[in-house]
mmCIF file of C-alpha atoms and ligand atoms in Angstrom:
data_model
loop_
_atom_site.group_PDB
_atom_site.id
_atom_site.type_symbol
_atom_site.label_atom_id
_atom_site.label_comp_id
_atom_site.label_asym_id
_atom_site.label_seq_id
_atom_site.Cartn_x
_atom_site.Cartn_y
_atom_site.Cartn_z
ATOM 1 C CA MET A 1 -18.308 80.271 17.442
ATOM 2 C CA LEU A 2 -15.642 82.737 16.411
ATOM 3 C CA SER A 3 -16.207 86.445 16.428
ATOM 4 C CA LEU A 4 -15.877 88.985 13.626
ATOM 5 C CA SER A 5 -12.307 89.724 14.609
ATOM 6 C CA SER A 6 -11.067 86.104 14.600
ATOM 7 C CA ALA A 7 -7.949 85.502 12.520
ATOM 8 C CA ILE A 8 -8.272 83.695 9.206
ATOM 9 C CA GLU A 9 -6.081 83.216 6.136
ATOM 10 C CA LEU A 10 -7.675 83.113 2.685
ATOM 11 C CA VAL A 11 -5.785 81.764 -0.326
ATOM 12 C CA GLN A 12 -6.920 81.276 -3.896
ATOM 13 C CA PRO A 13 -5.221 80.200 -7.119
ATOM 14 C CA ASN A 14 -3.273 82.951 -8.894
ATOM 15 C CA ARG A 15 -5.805 82.938 -11.680
ATOM 16 C CA ILE A 16 -9.340 81.572 -11.961
ATOM 17 C CA ARG A 17 -11.159 81.507 -15.287
ATOM 18 C CA PHE A 18 -14.893 80.892 -15.023
ATOM 19 C CA GLY A 19 -17.466 80.614 -17.773
ATOM 20 C CA ARG A 20 -18.705 78.814 -20.835
ATOM 21 C CA GLY A 21 -15.995 77.920 -23.348
ATOM 22 C CA THR A 22 -13.041 78.620 -21.045
ATOM 23 C CA VAL A 23 -11.870 74.974 -21.033
ATOM 24 C CA GLY A 24 -10.280 75.402 -24.469
ATOM 25 C CA GLU A 25 -7.997 78.153 -23.140
ATOM 26 C CA VAL A 26 -5.793 75.798 -21.129
ATOM 27 C CA GLY A 27 -3.534 74.969 -24.085
ATOM 28 C CA ALA A 28 -3.029 78.621 -25.073
ATOM 29 C CA TRP A 29 -2.249 79.581 -21.473
ATOM 30 C CA LEU A 30 0.477 76.916 -21.308
ATOM 31 C CA ARG A 31 1.884 77.856 -24.742
ATOM 32 C CA GLU A 32 2.141 81.508 -23.651
ATOM 33 C CA ARG A 33 4.439 80.246 -20.930
ATOM 34 C CA ALA A 34 6.447 78.105 -23.404
ATOM 35 C CA ILE A 35 5.337 74.938 -21.631
ATOM 36 C CA ALA A 36 5.316 71.941 -23.933
ATOM 37 C CA ARG A 37 5.678 68.878 -21.671
ATOM 38 C CA VAL A 38 2.322 68.294 -20.004
ATOM 39 C CA LEU A 39 0.945 65.490 -17.858
ATOM 40 C CA VAL A 40 -2.846 65.281 -17.727
ATOM 41 C CA VAL A 41 -4.156 63.432 -14.666
ATOM 42 C CA THR A 42 -7.653 62.270 -15.419
ATOM 43 C CA ASP A 43 -10.124 59.394 -15.183
ATOM 44 C CA VAL A 44 -11.276 56.751 -17.633
ATOM 45 C CA PHE A 45 -14.244 58.832 -18.828
ATOM 46 C CA ASN A 46 -12.461 62.168 -19.257
ATOM 47 C CA ALA A 47 -9.367 60.590 -20.819
ATOM 48 C CA LYS A 48 -11.449 60.260 -23.982
ATOM 49 C CA ARG A 49 -12.011 64.011 -24.287
ATOM 50 C CA VAL A 50 -8.697 65.544 -23.256
ATOM 51 C CA ASP A 51 -8.654 67.301 -26.659
ATOM 52 C CA VAL A 52 -11.136 69.919 -25.340
ATOM 53 C CA LEU A 53 -8.232 71.412 -23.342
ATOM 54 C CA GLY A 54 -6.590 72.567 -26.585
ATOM 55 C CA LEU A 55 -3.198 71.108 -25.654
ATOM 56 C CA ASP A 56 -0.439 70.323 -28.074
ATOM 57 C CA GLY A 57 3.210 69.386 -27.691
ATOM 58 C CA MET A 58 4.263 66.444 -25.539
ATOM 59 C CA VAL A 59 1.079 65.491 -23.750
ATOM 60 C CA THR A 60 1.055 62.384 -21.575
ATOM 61 C CA ILE A 61 -2.273 61.191 -20.239
ATOM 62 C CA ALA A 62 -2.556 59.376 -16.921
ATOM 63 C CA GLY A 63 -6.130 58.291 -17.428
ATOM 64 C CA GLU A 64 -6.705 55.011 -15.638
ATOM 65 C CA LEU A 65 -8.343 56.474 -12.571
ATOM 66 C CA ALA A 66 -11.676 54.916 -11.618
ATOM 67 C CA GLY A 67 -13.289 55.841 -8.303
ATOM 68 C CA GLU A 68 -11.623 57.506 -5.363
ATOM 69 C CA PRO A 69 -7.818 57.509 -5.442
ATOM 70 C CA ASP A 70 -5.768 55.194 -3.288
ATOM 71 C CA THR A 71 -2.055 54.836 -2.681
ATOM 72 C CA ALA A 72 -1.683 52.409 -5.616
ATOM 73 C CA ASP A 73 -3.176 55.018 -8.001
ATOM 74 C CA LEU A 74 -0.807 57.626 -6.608
ATOM 75 C CA ASP A 75 2.261 55.360 -6.938
ATOM 76 C CA ARG A 76 1.405 54.700 -10.586
ATOM 77 C CA ILE A 77 1.008 58.388 -11.415
ATOM 78 C CA ILE A 78 4.142 59.445 -9.538
ATOM 79 C CA ALA A 79 6.155 56.791 -11.425
ATOM 80 C CA LEU A 80 4.777 58.097 -14.720
ATOM 81 C CA ALA A 81 5.509 61.714 -13.742
ATOM 82 C CA GLU A 82 9.083 60.854 -12.752
ATOM 83 C CA ASN A 83 9.496 59.355 -16.193
ATOM 84 C CA VAL A 84 7.887 62.226 -18.130
ATOM 85 C CA ALA A 85 9.210 65.093 -15.954
ATOM 86 C CA PRO A 86 6.323 67.383 -16.943
ATOM 87 C CA GLU A 87 6.655 71.163 -16.884
ATOM 88 C CA ALA A 88 2.930 71.336 -16.149
ATOM 89 C CA VAL A 89 0.416 68.975 -14.562
ATOM 90 C CA VAL A 90 -3.234 69.361 -15.522
ATOM 91 C CA GLY A 91 -5.919 67.835 -13.301
ATOM 92 C CA PHE A 92 -8.953 67.135 -15.477
ATOM 93 C CA GLY A 93 -11.847 65.434 -13.727
ATOM 94 C CA GLY A 94 -13.542 65.331 -10.343
ATOM 95 C CA GLY A 95 -11.850 65.637 -6.977
ATOM 96 C CA SER A 96 -9.963 62.365 -7.416
ATOM 97 C CA ALA A 97 -8.124 63.494 -10.557
ATOM 98 C CA MET A 98 -7.471 66.988 -9.213
ATOM 99 C CA ASP A 99 -6.189 65.717 -5.853
ATOM 100 C CA LEU A 100 -3.750 63.358 -7.575
ATOM 101 C CA ALA A 101 -2.685 66.170 -9.927
ATOM 102 C CA LYS A 102 -1.758 68.243 -6.868
ATOM 103 C CA LEU A 103 0.499 65.484 -5.580
ATOM 104 C CA ALA A 104 1.909 64.833 -9.077
ATOM 105 C CA ALA A 105 2.951 68.492 -9.217
ATOM 106 C CA VAL A 106 4.931 68.361 -5.978
ATOM 107 C CA LEU A 107 6.204 64.840 -5.195
ATOM 108 C CA PRO A 108 8.099 63.585 -8.297
ATOM 109 C CA GLY A 109 11.809 64.252 -8.068
ATOM 110 C CA SER A 110 11.474 65.848 -4.628
ATOM 111 C CA GLY A 111 12.791 62.974 -2.555
ATOM 112 C CA GLN A 112 9.585 63.194 -0.512
ATOM 113 C CA LYS A 113 7.101 60.333 -0.378
ATOM 114 C CA LEU A 114 3.433 60.487 0.537
ATOM 115 C CA ALA A 115 4.155 59.490 4.150
ATOM 116 C CA ASP A 116 6.538 62.466 4.449
ATOM 117 C CA VAL A 117 3.916 65.039 3.499
ATOM 118 C CA VAL A 118 0.697 63.871 5.216
ATOM 119 C CA GLY A 119 -0.569 66.728 7.378
ATOM 120 C CA PRO A 120 -0.372 70.499 7.016
ATOM 121 C CA GLU A 121 2.441 72.254 5.120
ATOM 122 C CA ARG A 122 5.020 69.487 4.944
ATOM 123 C CA VAL A 123 5.529 69.627 1.164
ATOM 124 C CA GLY A 124 8.971 71.028 0.277
ATOM 125 C CA ARG A 125 8.304 72.607 -3.117
ATOM 126 C CA LYS A 126 6.248 72.693 -6.276
ATOM 127 C CA GLY A 127 7.968 70.933 -9.178
ATOM 128 C CA ALA A 128 5.570 71.775 -12.020
ATOM 129 C CA VAL A 129 3.003 74.378 -12.985
ATOM 130 C CA LEU A 130 -0.426 73.191 -11.841
ATOM 131 C CA VAL A 131 -3.644 73.686 -13.810
ATOM 132 C CA GLN A 132 -6.967 72.391 -12.497
ATOM 133 C CA VAL A 133 -10.053 71.805 -14.629
ATOM 134 C CA PRO A 134 -13.071 70.364 -12.785
ATOM 135 C CA THR A 135 -15.510 68.307 -14.836
ATOM 136 C CA THR A 136 -18.105 67.782 -12.103
ATOM 137 C CA ALA A 137 -19.747 70.455 -9.977
ATOM 138 C CA GLY A 138 -19.118 69.377 -6.436
ATOM 139 C CA THR A 139 -15.608 68.971 -5.175
ATOM 140 C CA GLY A 140 -14.243 72.518 -5.303
ATOM 141 C CA SER A 141 -10.789 70.895 -5.273
ATOM 142 C CA GLU A 142 -9.662 73.227 -8.083
ATOM 143 C CA VAL A 143 -9.226 76.132 -5.676
ATOM 144 C CA GLY A 144 -7.953 74.161 -2.682
ATOM 145 C CA THR A 145 -4.635 73.202 -1.126
ATOM 146 C CA ARG A 146 -5.674 69.739 0.058
ATOM 147 C CA ALA A 147 -5.370 66.247 -1.460
ATOM 148 C CA LEU A 148 -6.956 63.106 -0.056
ATOM 149 C CA VAL A 149 -5.673 59.618 -0.827
ATOM 150 C CA THR A 150 -6.970 56.385 0.688
ATOM 151 C CA ASP A 151 -4.286 54.210 2.261
ATOM 152 C CA ARG A 152 -4.860 50.755 0.756
ATOM 153 C CA ALA A 153 -3.415 49.037 3.806
ATOM 154 C CA THR A 154 -5.519 50.734 6.496
ATOM 155 C CA ALA A 155 -8.532 52.128 4.521
ATOM 156 C CA ALA A 156 -7.814 55.495 6.175
ATOM 157 C CA LYS A 157 -7.973 58.762 4.233
ATOM 158 C CA LEU A 158 -4.598 60.475 4.223
ATOM 159 C CA ALA A 159 -4.853 64.263 3.932
ATOM 160 C CA VAL A 160 -2.030 66.383 2.565
ATOM 161 C CA GLN A 161 -2.309 70.137 2.736
ATOM 162 C CA SER A 162 0.154 72.536 1.185
ATOM 163 C CA LEU A 163 0.258 75.968 -0.391
ATOM 164 C CA HIS A 164 2.543 74.380 -3.002
ATOM 165 C CA MET A 165 -0.491 72.416 -4.220
ATOM 166 C CA LEU A 166 -2.509 75.533 -5.003
ATOM 167 C CA ALA A 167 -3.297 75.778 -8.719
ATOM 168 C CA ASP A 168 -1.542 78.367 -10.863
ATOM 169 C CA LEU A 169 -4.642 78.354 -13.041
ATOM 170 C CA ALA A 170 -8.117 76.981 -12.315
ATOM 171 C CA VAL A 171 -10.492 76.813 -15.270
ATOM 172 C CA VAL A 172 -14.158 76.305 -14.383
ATOM 173 C CA ASP A 173 -16.191 75.769 -17.538
ATOM 174 C CA PRO A 174 -19.772 74.781 -16.653
ATOM 175 C CA ASP A 175 -20.387 73.345 -20.119
ATOM 176 C CA VAL A 176 -17.941 70.522 -19.384
ATOM 177 C CA ALA A 177 -20.631 69.017 -17.119
ATOM 178 C CA LEU A 178 -23.428 69.178 -19.708
ATOM 179 C CA GLY A 179 -25.073 65.798 -20.088
ATOM 180 C CA MET A 180 -23.470 64.368 -16.913
ATOM 181 C CA PRO A 181 -25.705 61.512 -15.698
ATOM 182 C CA ARG A 182 -28.351 62.429 -13.156
ATOM 183 C CA ALA A 183 -26.950 60.298 -10.329
ATOM 184 C CA ILE A 184 -23.509 61.939 -10.586
ATOM 185 C CA THR A 185 -25.032 65.405 -11.017
ATOM 186 C CA VAL A 186 -27.036 64.999 -7.826
ATOM 187 C CA ALA A 187 -24.351 63.326 -5.726
ATOM 188 C CA THR A 188 -21.635 65.820 -6.641
ATOM 189 C CA GLY A 189 -24.098 68.693 -6.199
ATOM 190 C CA VAL A 190 -24.943 67.587 -2.672
ATOM 191 C CA ASP A 191 -21.203 67.330 -1.974
ATOM 192 C CA ALA A 192 -20.877 71.032 -2.887
ATOM 193 C CA LEU A 193 -23.825 71.714 -0.604
ATOM 194 C CA ALA A 194 -22.196 69.749 2.222
ATOM 195 C CA HIS A 195 -18.977 71.785 1.879
ATOM 196 C CA CYS A 196 -20.939 75.017 2.233
ATOM 197 C CA VAL A 197 -23.180 73.800 5.069
ATOM 198 C CA GLU A 198 -20.380 72.194 7.083
ATOM 199 C CA ALA A 199 -18.264 75.351 6.764
ATOM 200 C CA PHE A 200 -21.208 77.620 7.612
ATOM 201 C CA THR A 201 -22.122 75.700 10.767
ATOM 202 C CA ASN A 202 -18.474 75.025 11.648
ATOM 203 C CA ARG A 203 -16.782 75.756 14.945
ATOM 204 C CA LYS A 204 -14.239 77.734 12.887
ATOM 205 C CA ALA A 205 -16.888 79.508 10.784
ATOM 206 C CA HIS A 206 -15.877 83.001 9.756
ATOM 207 C CA PRO A 207 -17.801 85.864 8.128
ATOM 208 C CA THR A 208 -15.383 85.989 5.176
ATOM 209 C CA VAL A 209 -16.313 82.383 4.379
ATOM 210 C CA ASP A 210 -19.972 82.479 5.482
ATOM 211 C CA LEU A 211 -20.562 84.816 2.559
ATOM 212 C CA TYR A 212 -19.601 82.118 0.055
ATOM 213 C CA ALA A 213 -21.120 79.310 2.091
ATOM 214 C CA LEU A 214 -24.592 80.809 2.309
ATOM 215 C CA GLU A 215 -24.616 81.880 -1.332
ATOM 216 C CA GLY A 216 -23.378 78.412 -2.325
ATOM 217 C CA ILE A 217 -26.284 76.822 -0.415
ATOM 218 C CA ARG A 218 -28.716 79.194 -2.127
ATOM 219 C CA LEU A 219 -27.268 78.324 -5.556
ATOM 220 C CA VAL A 220 -27.603 74.583 -4.892
ATOM 221 C CA GLY A 221 -31.174 75.025 -3.641
ATOM 222 C CA HIS A 222 -32.080 76.924 -6.788
ATOM 223 C CA TRP A 223 -30.125 75.102 -9.492
ATOM 224 C CA LEU A 224 -29.562 71.492 -8.445
ATOM 225 C CA PRO A 225 -33.203 70.378 -8.821
ATOM 226 C CA ARG A 226 -33.216 71.993 -12.268
ATOM 227 C CA ALA A 227 -29.843 70.456 -13.270
ATOM 228 C CA ALA A 228 -31.171 67.055 -12.168
ATOM 229 C CA ILE A 229 -34.243 67.351 -14.393
ATOM 230 C CA ASP A 230 -32.634 68.766 -17.535
ATOM 231 C CA LEU A 231 -29.100 67.401 -17.809
ATOM 232 C CA ASP A 232 -28.365 69.716 -20.748
ATOM 233 C CA ASP A 233 -29.437 73.008 -19.129
ATOM 234 C CA PRO A 234 -26.393 75.325 -19.389
ATOM 235 C CA GLU A 235 -27.726 77.832 -16.856
ATOM 236 C CA ALA A 236 -28.289 75.147 -14.239
ATOM 237 C CA ARG A 237 -24.787 73.794 -14.902
ATOM 238 C CA ALA A 238 -23.357 77.298 -14.484
ATOM 239 C CA GLY A 239 -25.242 77.756 -11.207
ATOM 240 C CA MET A 240 -23.863 74.477 -9.903
ATOM 241 C CA ALA A 241 -20.317 75.197 -11.130
ATOM 242 C CA LEU A 242 -20.443 78.435 -9.154
ATOM 243 C CA ALA A 243 -21.823 76.653 -6.084
ATOM 244 C CA SER A 244 -18.994 74.135 -6.309
ATOM 245 C CA LEU A 245 -16.420 76.916 -6.606
ATOM 246 C CA TYR A 246 -17.887 78.648 -3.550
ATOM 247 C CA GLY A 247 -17.807 75.327 -1.695
ATOM 248 C CA GLY A 248 -14.124 75.121 -2.606
ATOM 249 C CA TYR A 249 -13.544 78.569 -1.098
ATOM 250 C CA CYS A 250 -15.039 77.199 2.135
ATOM 251 C CA LEU A 251 -12.770 74.155 2.279
ATOM 252 C CA GLY A 252 -9.393 75.849 2.664
ATOM 253 C CA PRO A 253 -9.761 78.183 5.607
ATOM 254 C CA VAL A 254 -12.633 76.463 7.452
ATOM 255 C CA ASN A 255 -13.144 72.952 5.984
ATOM 256 C CA THR A 256 -15.845 70.380 6.587
ATOM 257 C CA SER A 257 -16.945 68.762 9.842
ATOM 258 C CA ALA A 258 -18.998 65.782 11.010
ATOM 259 C CA GLY A 259 -20.888 65.213 7.748
ATOM 260 C CA HIS A 260 -17.748 64.365 5.822
ATOM 261 C CA ALA A 261 -16.243 62.393 8.715
ATOM 262 C CA VAL A 262 -19.353 60.226 9.092
ATOM 263 C CA ALA A 263 -19.478 59.728 5.299
ATOM 264 C CA TYR A 264 -15.831 58.681 4.843
ATOM 265 C CA PRO A 265 -16.110 54.998 5.917
ATOM 266 C CA LEU A 266 -18.762 54.529 3.221
ATOM 267 C CA GLY A 267 -16.211 55.527 0.623
ATOM 268 C CA THR A 268 -13.191 53.749 2.034
ATOM 269 C CA ARG A 269 -14.990 50.496 3.033
ATOM 270 C CA PHE A 270 -17.874 50.245 0.562
ATOM 271 C CA HIS A 271 -16.569 52.349 -2.345
ATOM 272 C CA VAL A 272 -19.629 54.565 -2.289
ATOM 273 C CA ALA A 273 -18.933 57.680 -4.380
ATOM 274 C CA HIS A 274 -17.926 60.631 -2.199
ATOM 275 C CA GLY A 275 -20.941 62.758 -3.128
ATOM 276 C CA ALA A 276 -23.428 59.907 -2.687
ATOM 277 C CA ALA A 277 -21.998 59.143 0.767
ATOM 278 C CA ASN A 278 -22.295 62.785 1.788
ATOM 279 C CA ALA A 279 -25.875 63.024 0.541
ATOM 280 C CA LEU A 280 -26.855 60.034 2.640
ATOM 281 C CA VAL A 281 -25.316 61.513 5.784
ATOM 282 C CA PHE A 282 -26.282 65.160 5.188
ATOM 283 C CA PRO A 283 -29.744 65.303 6.887
ATOM 284 C CA HIS A 284 -28.476 63.321 9.881
ATOM 285 C CA THR A 285 -25.593 65.629 10.780
ATOM 286 C CA LEU A 286 -27.575 68.782 9.950
ATOM 287 C CA ALA A 287 -30.265 67.665 12.421
ATOM 288 C CA PHE A 288 -27.725 66.507 15.024
ATOM 289 C CA ASN A 289 -26.004 69.894 14.951
ATOM 290 C CA ALA A 290 -29.218 71.935 14.975
ATOM 291 C CA PRO A 291 -29.366 72.443 18.785
ATOM 292 C CA ALA A 292 -25.838 73.902 18.742
ATOM 293 C CA VAL A 293 -26.329 76.188 15.730
ATOM 294 C CA ALA A 294 -30.074 76.823 15.638
ATOM 295 C CA ASP A 295 -30.031 80.158 13.781
ATOM 296 C CA LYS A 296 -27.600 78.991 11.138
ATOM 297 C CA THR A 297 -29.513 75.726 10.632
ATOM 298 C CA ALA A 298 -32.679 77.729 9.947
ATOM 299 C CA LEU A 299 -30.710 79.869 7.468
ATOM 300 C CA VAL A 300 -29.463 76.706 5.707
ATOM 301 C CA LEU A 301 -33.032 75.518 5.221
ATOM 302 C CA THR A 302 -34.321 78.852 3.941
ATOM 303 C CA ALA A 303 -31.336 79.204 1.589
ATOM 304 C CA LEU A 304 -32.288 75.787 0.186
ATOM 305 C CA GLY A 305 -35.817 77.090 -0.352
ATOM 306 C CA LEU A 306 -37.308 75.143 2.571
ATOM 307 C CA PRO A 307 -39.295 76.483 5.562
ATOM 308 C CA ALA A 308 -37.113 77.742 8.404
ATOM 309 C CA ALA A 309 -36.759 75.279 11.271
ATOM 310 C CA SER A 310 -34.241 74.406 13.933
ATOM 311 C CA ASP A 311 -35.760 71.568 15.937
ATOM 312 C CA PRO A 312 -33.905 68.384 14.966
ATOM 313 C CA ASP A 313 -36.916 66.304 13.869
ATOM 314 C CA THR A 314 -38.254 68.987 11.525
ATOM 315 C CA VAL A 315 -34.768 69.735 10.175
ATOM 316 C CA PHE A 316 -34.136 66.041 9.544
ATOM 317 C CA ALA A 317 -37.460 65.471 7.800
ATOM 318 C CA ALA A 318 -37.055 68.525 5.537
ATOM 319 C CA ALA A 319 -33.441 67.801 4.558
ATOM 320 C CA HIS A 320 -34.086 64.078 4.091
ATOM 321 C CA ARG A 321 -37.079 64.721 1.841
ATOM 322 C CA TRP A 322 -35.088 67.256 -0.181
ATOM 323 C CA CYS A 323 -32.273 64.744 -0.820
ATOM 324 C CA HIS A 324 -34.699 61.888 -1.447
ATOM 325 C CA ASP A 325 -36.727 63.922 -3.941
ATOM 326 C CA LEU A 326 -33.542 64.682 -5.860
ATOM 327 C CA GLY A 327 -33.052 60.945 -6.259
ATOM 328 C CA CYS A 328 -30.306 60.390 -3.675
ATOM 329 C CA GLU A 329 -30.038 56.921 -2.150
ATOM 330 C CA MET A 330 -30.616 57.501 1.561
ATOM 331 C CA ARG A 331 -30.204 53.966 2.937
ATOM 332 C CA LEU A 332 -26.914 52.357 3.935
ATOM 333 C CA SER A 333 -28.300 48.863 3.291
ATOM 334 C CA ALA A 334 -28.671 49.756 -0.411
ATOM 335 C CA TYR A 335 -24.851 49.830 -0.533
ATOM 336 C CA GLY A 336 -24.502 46.439 1.138
ATOM 337 C CA VAL A 337 -23.832 47.807 4.629
ATOM 338 C CA THR A 338 -25.153 45.554 7.399
ATOM 339 C CA ASP A 339 -25.699 46.077 11.112
ATOM 340 C CA LYS A 340 -22.478 44.280 11.991
ATOM 341 C CA ASP A 341 -20.432 46.731 9.883
ATOM 342 C CA LEU A 342 -21.591 49.737 11.860
ATOM 343 C CA PRO A 343 -19.372 49.619 15.001
ATOM 344 C CA VAL A 344 -16.105 49.592 13.062
ATOM 345 C CA MET A 345 -17.413 52.331 10.751
ATOM 346 C CA ALA A 346 -18.337 54.425 13.796
ATOM 347 C CA GLN A 347 -14.900 53.846 15.265
ATOM 348 C CA GLU A 348 -13.203 54.944 12.052
ATOM 349 C CA ALA A 349 -15.368 58.032 11.633
ATOM 350 C CA HIS A 350 -14.856 58.984 15.273
ATOM 351 C CA ALA A 351 -11.079 58.880 14.766
ATOM 352 C CA ILE A 352 -11.181 61.612 12.082
ATOM 353 C CA ARG A 353 -10.399 64.351 14.573
ATOM 354 C CA ARG A 354 -9.258 66.880 11.933
ATOM 355 C CA LEU A 355 -12.926 67.112 10.867
ATOM 356 C CA LEU A 356 -14.843 66.201 14.026
ATOM 357 C CA ASP A 357 -13.009 68.854 16.008
ATOM 358 C CA ASN A 358 -14.591 71.395 13.623
ATOM 359 C CA ASN A 359 -18.107 70.242 14.422
ATOM 360 C CA PRO A 360 -20.265 72.652 16.420
ATOM 361 C CA ARG A 361 -21.528 69.794 18.624
ATOM 362 C CA ASP A 362 -19.404 66.960 20.012
ATOM 363 C CA LEU A 363 -20.166 63.552 18.511
ATOM 364 C CA THR A 364 -19.360 60.464 20.538
ATOM 365 C CA ARG A 365 -18.812 57.107 18.881
ATOM 366 C CA GLU A 366 -22.303 56.178 20.095
ATOM 367 C CA ASP A 367 -23.780 59.266 18.416
ATOM 368 C CA ILE A 368 -22.197 58.209 15.116
ATOM 369 C CA LEU A 369 -23.407 54.643 15.598
ATOM 370 C CA ALA A 370 -26.934 55.959 16.197
ATOM 371 C CA ILE A 371 -26.762 57.944 12.953
ATOM 372 C CA TYR A 372 -25.663 54.831 11.019
ATOM 373 C CA ARG A 373 -28.415 52.737 12.639
ATOM 374 C CA ARG A 374 -31.033 55.301 11.700
ATOM 375 C CA ALA A 375 -29.705 55.395 8.112
ATOM 376 C CA LEU A 376 -29.481 51.603 7.715
HETATM 377 FE FE1 FE2 B 1 -16.649 66.649 -0.178
#
């Protein structure tokens, strides 16, 4: 683990607006800057309510997104953006829409293609003002510099990271998530939790980020069960929007670790929603890591409102029950995964070094396989 004096770099969007009713300010903010040509990157559901952003002028909506973005989705949006030449790109949706918005703000007209910018800081410039408006409480992508796109050919997640993809304005309006179905509320909420937990127990963990991580875990423990029961509770939505934002603060400087790596093949191979995949994996990696980060694991449990523990069996049982009681699907077989799928999934997860190298305890391919077998 790093010490108090370890180096870290913290970046945030120039401006973050948080609170009920802020979503309608996006249009006015753009008009103040004399921006009239806007591309909204969104999904099928949110495309129907783009009017809440208060935009006028030349608004083009790229709203065909369904599920996690792949290279075909990106190609379509880049082609549209090259045609429209927007002065501003607005990401309006979950992580998928916001990640594609990041790329749509930097790639069109740059001469760079996706393959040129995969990795850290390879993007040449920002071509449009970027506004991010999350509609779920989980991803934290609105405050981040990273975009993930699945390569259709290889099923691998390609990660682009660039300061040019940082939002000029992030608008977090908790009311946007009011009425979101329970399954999405829970899955995205556990994703926010996973961001905080994986940063908190990370090999690169840092006190400046632990602050947000631990408070984010506490917020999820307090508000997610309530948000899952009453889908129209504005206070619970606000608590979760804040938790998601704090999770986003964790992603940039520290990032996730084994939980996300082990969850990725579920998304890329079986199209399990990102949050649902993370919920399924969460108790397994928390318990696996417990011997390496015993004190922090106990703090995770108490922040969630559970009894302190650090022995793997107790940690697993408590975290599994917590996810299960929220209504998360905790079995791989429910998603059509069979025993013969597991070795290739383990191989793929094990290859995600950018995340596994952050994990406080080394995971072999066999360790990952054992986790999948236990979750089958
Ligand atoms: Fe995530």
